[in-house]
Short mmCIF file of C-alpha atoms and ligand atoms in Angstrom, two decimals:
data_model
loop_
_atom_site.label_atom_id
_atom_site.label_comp_id
_atom_site.label_asym_id
_atom_site.label_seq_id
_atom_site.Cartn_x
_atom_site.Cartn_y
_atom_site.Cartn_z
CA MET X 171 103.54 11.33 157.61
CA VAL X 172 105.69 14.42 158.24
CA ALA X 173 103.33 16.62 156.23
CA GLU X 174 100.34 15.38 158.19
CA GLN X 175 102.01 15.90 161.56
CA LEU X 176 103.12 19.37 160.53
CA GLN X 177 99.57 20.31 159.66
CA ASN X 178 98.40 18.93 162.93
CA VAL X 179 100.92 21.01 164.89
CA ARG X 180 100.02 24.13 162.90
CA ALA X 181 96.34 23.53 163.63
CA GLU X 182 97.09 23.13 167.35
CA ILE X 183 99.01 26.42 167.32
CA ARG X 184 96.02 28.15 165.69
CA LYS X 185 93.69 26.68 168.30
CA ALA X 186 95.91 27.85 171.16
CA CYS X 187 95.99 31.32 169.59
CA GLU X 188 92.21 31.42 169.28
CA LYS X 189 91.84 30.34 172.88
CA SER X 190 94.10 33.12 174.10
CA GLY X 191 93.08 35.84 171.66
CA ARG X 192 96.37 35.91 169.79
CA ASN X 193 97.16 36.25 166.11
CA PRO X 194 98.64 32.95 164.80
CA GLU X 195 101.02 34.97 162.66
CA GLU X 196 102.85 35.98 165.82
CA VAL X 197 103.92 32.37 166.37
CA THR X 198 106.78 30.82 164.42
CA LEU X 199 107.07 27.06 164.30
CA ILE X 200 110.61 25.71 164.40
CA ALA X 201 110.79 22.13 163.18
CA VAL X 202 113.44 20.47 165.35
CA SER X 203 115.15 18.06 162.98
CA LYS X 204 118.01 16.85 165.20
CA THR X 205 118.98 13.20 164.53
CA LYS X 206 116.54 13.12 161.59
CA PRO X 207 117.66 12.38 158.01
CA ILE X 208 117.72 14.82 155.11
CA SER X 209 114.86 12.92 153.48
CA MET X 210 112.51 13.81 156.33
CA ILE X 211 113.59 17.43 156.24
CA ARG X 212 112.76 17.45 152.52
CA GLU X 213 109.31 16.11 153.34
CA ALA X 214 108.81 18.99 155.75
CA MET X 215 110.10 21.43 153.11
CA ASP X 216 107.59 20.06 150.63
CA ALA X 217 104.92 20.79 153.21
CA GLY X 218 106.04 24.42 153.35
CA GLN X 219 108.36 24.34 156.37
CA THR X 220 111.48 26.52 155.98
CA ILE X 221 112.68 26.94 159.57
CA PHE X 222 114.58 24.14 161.28
CA GLY X 223 116.25 23.72 164.65
CA GLU X 224 119.35 21.69 165.47
CA ASN X 225 121.11 21.26 168.79
CA LYS X 226 124.54 20.21 167.50
CA VAL X 227 126.92 22.41 165.54
CA GLN X 228 128.27 19.62 163.36
CA GLU X 229 124.82 18.40 162.38
CA LEU X 230 123.59 21.90 161.63
CA CYS X 231 126.59 22.49 159.33
CA THR X 232 126.15 19.21 157.46
CA LYS X 233 122.46 19.79 156.85
CA TYR X 234 123.07 23.42 155.94
CA GLU X 235 125.49 22.35 153.22
CA GLU X 236 123.27 19.62 151.83
CA LEU X 237 120.00 21.50 151.63
CA PRO X 238 118.81 24.57 149.69
CA LYS X 239 120.00 27.91 151.00
CA ASN X 240 116.53 29.39 151.44
CA LEU X 241 116.12 27.48 154.71
CA GLU X 242 116.67 29.02 158.14
CA TRP X 243 118.75 27.11 160.69
CA HIS X 244 118.39 27.79 164.39
CA LEU X 245 120.93 26.56 166.91
CA ILE X 246 118.82 25.57 169.91
CA GLY X 247 121.23 23.46 171.96
CA HIS X 248 124.12 24.27 174.26
CA LEU X 249 126.94 25.95 172.33
CA GLN X 250 130.62 25.55 173.14
CA ARG X 251 132.76 28.60 172.53
CA ASN X 252 135.26 26.79 170.31
CA LYS X 253 132.44 25.86 167.90
CA VAL X 254 130.93 29.30 167.40
CA LYS X 255 133.13 29.91 164.37
CA TYR X 256 131.47 27.11 162.42
CA ILE X 257 127.97 28.53 162.66
CA ALA X 258 128.62 32.29 162.83
CA ASP X 259 127.54 32.64 159.19
CA LYS X 260 124.94 29.85 159.18
CA ALA X 261 122.68 30.21 162.21
CA ALA X 262 119.72 32.51 161.66
CA LEU X 263 119.34 32.65 165.42
CA ILE X 264 121.27 31.21 168.38
CA HIS X 265 118.76 30.37 171.14
CA SER X 266 121.19 29.31 173.83
CA VAL X 267 123.36 32.20 175.02
CA ASP X 268 123.78 31.94 178.77
CA SER X 269 127.12 33.56 179.59
CA LEU X 270 129.07 36.69 178.82
CA ARG X 271 132.06 34.64 177.68
CA LEU X 272 129.97 32.85 175.07
CA ALA X 273 128.46 36.16 173.91
CA GLU X 274 131.96 37.64 173.63
CA THR X 275 133.05 34.78 171.42
CA ILE X 276 129.98 35.22 169.22
CA ASN X 277 130.79 38.94 169.04
CA HIS X 278 134.35 38.19 168.00
CA GLU X 279 133.28 35.77 165.27
CA GLY X 280 130.59 38.20 164.11
CA GLU X 281 133.14 40.96 163.77
CA LYS X 282 135.40 38.73 161.67
CA ILE X 283 132.66 38.16 159.11
CA GLN X 284 130.98 41.54 159.63
CA ARG X 285 127.67 40.06 160.68
CA VAL X 286 125.59 41.13 163.67
CA ILE X 287 124.50 37.77 165.06
CA PRO X 288 120.98 37.48 166.48
CA VAL X 289 120.72 35.63 169.78
CA LEU X 290 118.32 34.74 172.55
CA ILE X 291 119.25 34.52 176.21
CA GLU X 292 118.55 31.06 177.61
CA VAL X 293 116.93 31.29 181.03
CA ASN X 294 116.73 28.32 183.37
CA VAL X 295 113.35 29.39 184.74
CA ALA X 296 112.60 26.10 186.45
CA GLN X 297 116.06 26.06 188.10
CA GLU X 298 116.77 22.53 187.00
CA GLU X 299 120.31 21.62 187.92
CA THR X 300 120.88 19.51 184.84
CA LYS X 301 120.03 22.33 182.46
CA PHE X 302 122.01 25.15 180.96
CA GLY X 303 120.76 28.70 181.11
CA VAL X 304 121.11 31.72 183.34
CA SER X 305 118.90 32.13 186.40
CA VAL X 306 115.94 34.53 186.32
CA GLU X 307 117.70 36.71 188.90
CA GLU X 308 120.90 37.02 186.86
CA THR X 309 119.28 37.57 183.47
CA MET X 310 119.03 41.36 183.65
CA SER X 311 122.66 41.93 184.60
CA LEU X 312 123.84 39.50 181.93
CA ILE X 313 121.83 41.35 179.30
CA GLU X 314 123.24 44.68 180.50
CA GLU X 315 126.70 43.36 179.62
CA ILE X 316 125.89 41.54 176.40
CA CYS X 317 124.04 44.52 174.93
CA LYS X 318 127.34 46.39 174.75
CA LEU X 319 128.71 43.94 172.19
CA PRO X 320 128.26 45.44 168.70
CA TYR X 321 128.18 42.16 166.76
CA VAL X 322 125.59 40.49 168.97
CA GLN X 323 121.95 41.43 168.95
CA ILE X 324 119.65 40.21 171.70
CA GLN X 325 116.23 39.49 170.25
CA GLY X 326 114.53 37.84 173.21
CA LEU X 327 114.51 34.96 175.66
CA MET X 328 114.39 31.18 175.48
CA THR X 329 113.66 28.51 178.06
CA ILE X 330 113.53 24.74 178.17
CA ALA X 331 110.73 23.75 180.53
CA PRO X 332 110.95 20.53 182.54
CA TYR X 333 109.51 17.32 181.20
CA VAL X 334 106.22 16.96 183.04
CA PRO X 335 103.34 14.51 182.61
CA ASP X 336 100.78 17.31 182.52
CA PRO X 337 101.77 20.33 180.39
CA GLU X 338 99.66 22.57 182.63
CA GLU X 339 102.43 22.19 185.19
CA ASN X 340 104.68 24.27 182.96
CA ARG X 341 102.26 27.18 182.67
CA PRO X 342 103.92 29.09 185.57
CA VAL X 343 107.33 28.58 183.92
CA PHE X 344 106.12 30.13 180.65
CA ARG X 345 104.33 32.92 182.47
CA LYS X 346 107.50 33.75 184.37
CA LEU X 347 109.59 33.98 181.20
CA LYS X 348 106.97 36.24 179.61
CA GLN X 349 106.96 38.51 182.67
CA LEU X 350 110.75 38.65 182.63
CA SER X 351 110.73 39.74 179.00
CA VAL X 352 108.20 42.48 179.81
CA ASP X 353 110.39 43.69 182.68
CA ILE X 354 113.49 43.75 180.47
CA SER X 355 111.63 45.45 177.66
CA SER X 356 110.50 48.24 180.00
CA LYS X 357 114.15 49.18 180.62
CA ASN X 358 114.51 50.23 176.98
CA MET X 359 118.11 49.11 176.79
CA ASN X 360 120.11 49.94 173.71
CA ASN X 361 120.57 47.05 171.30
CA VAL X 362 118.09 44.87 173.23
CA HIS X 363 114.86 43.67 171.67
CA MET X 364 112.34 41.47 173.43
CA ASP X 365 110.39 40.43 170.34
CA ILE X 366 111.03 36.71 170.64
CA LEU X 367 109.96 34.28 173.34
CA SER X 368 111.19 30.81 172.40
CA MET X 369 109.31 28.37 174.61
CA GLY X 370 107.28 25.21 174.24
CA MET X 371 108.17 21.77 172.84
CA THR X 372 106.12 18.79 171.67
CA ASN X 373 104.80 18.10 175.13
CA ASP X 374 103.67 21.61 176.04
CA TYR X 375 103.72 24.04 173.09
CA GLN X 376 99.98 24.71 173.25
CA VAL X 377 100.30 26.00 176.81
CA ALA X 378 103.40 27.99 175.84
CA VAL X 379 101.50 29.67 172.99
CA GLU X 380 98.67 30.56 175.36
CA GLU X 381 101.26 32.20 177.60
CA GLY X 382 102.85 34.26 174.85
CA ALA X 383 105.41 32.13 173.00
CA THR X 384 106.42 33.63 169.65
CA MET X 385 108.56 30.62 168.73
CA VAL X 386 107.82 27.01 169.55
CA ARG X 387 110.41 24.27 169.02
CA VAL X 388 108.71 21.04 168.03
CA GLY X 389 110.63 17.88 167.12
CA THR X 390 108.89 14.65 168.07
CA GLY X 391 105.45 16.04 167.24
CA ILE X 392 106.55 16.52 163.62
CA PHE X 393 109.21 13.91 162.92
CA GLY X 394 108.34 11.20 165.45
CA GLU X 395 110.43 9.77 168.27
CA ARG X 396 114.19 10.14 168.03
CA ASP X 397 116.35 7.06 167.88
CA TYR X 398 119.69 7.69 169.57
CA SER X 399 120.88 4.09 169.37
CA LYS X 400 122.22 4.54 165.82
CA THR X 401 124.13 7.75 166.46
CA LYS X 402 127.73 7.02 167.49
C1 PLP B 155 115.13 18.47 171.15
C2 PLP B 155 114.74 19.84 171.51
C3 PLP B 155 113.45 20.34 171.26
C4 PLP B 155 112.34 19.50 170.65
O1 PLP B 155 111.91 18.52 171.56
P1 PLP B 155 110.60 17.65 171.27
O2 PLP B 155 110.14 17.22 172.62
O3 PLP B 155 111.02 16.51 170.41
O4 PLP B 155 109.60 18.53 170.59
C5 PLP B 155 113.19 21.65 171.59
N1 PLP B 155 114.13 22.45 172.14
C6 PLP B 155 115.38 22.03 172.40
C7 PLP B 155 116.36 22.96 173.01
C8 PLP B 155 115.73 20.71 172.09
O5 PLP B 155 116.97 20.30 172.35
#
């Protein structure tokens, strides 16, 4: 089942690229495996998937230890400063940096292990109160501070769009994040790259790809609905 769903998502990404005149190779699919067992991740691996996303530090670490080391693990959820040390050497990319204090902690942990840690700045484009992320207005000034940290490298932006019945409703959100990345890119700041736009989830990744996403984070569309009743 996982293999089939993966192929379906990949086909949808190709279609969205065709529709918008993009090269499908510009779009990286992150299989969001949170709450899902190792056996399902192995199924995805057998179907050629090597990049996985987790939103909890503990779960990322456990899966990292249990699975082959050729996989890439992305931390996509909110990150507490006291947990950075556990993933400093494991996360291929941290998608959820939204404060200078968090970036400073990542910098500190990066220095300890002599690794420049790649991050994205999480932007709360839709201004949802319940969500993490920096506002569009504050993004530039935050980046101007974070780019001074030698063990942190900003590679782009990430957003979590609202859950909406019609994915078209999120098109303006994705367009706004893309425009913001173009604006930031034009400033040519040292140590700042705007190569990655992480946007789009199961419900709306096709629209996100049409609007320029270079990473989509798909969980349910690959692994099926999550069951939270058994966790804790
Ligand atoms: C869970 C999660 C996803 C995947 O959500 P689906 O709707 O299952 O595709 C993507 N991004 C983040 C930050 C998440 O926490």
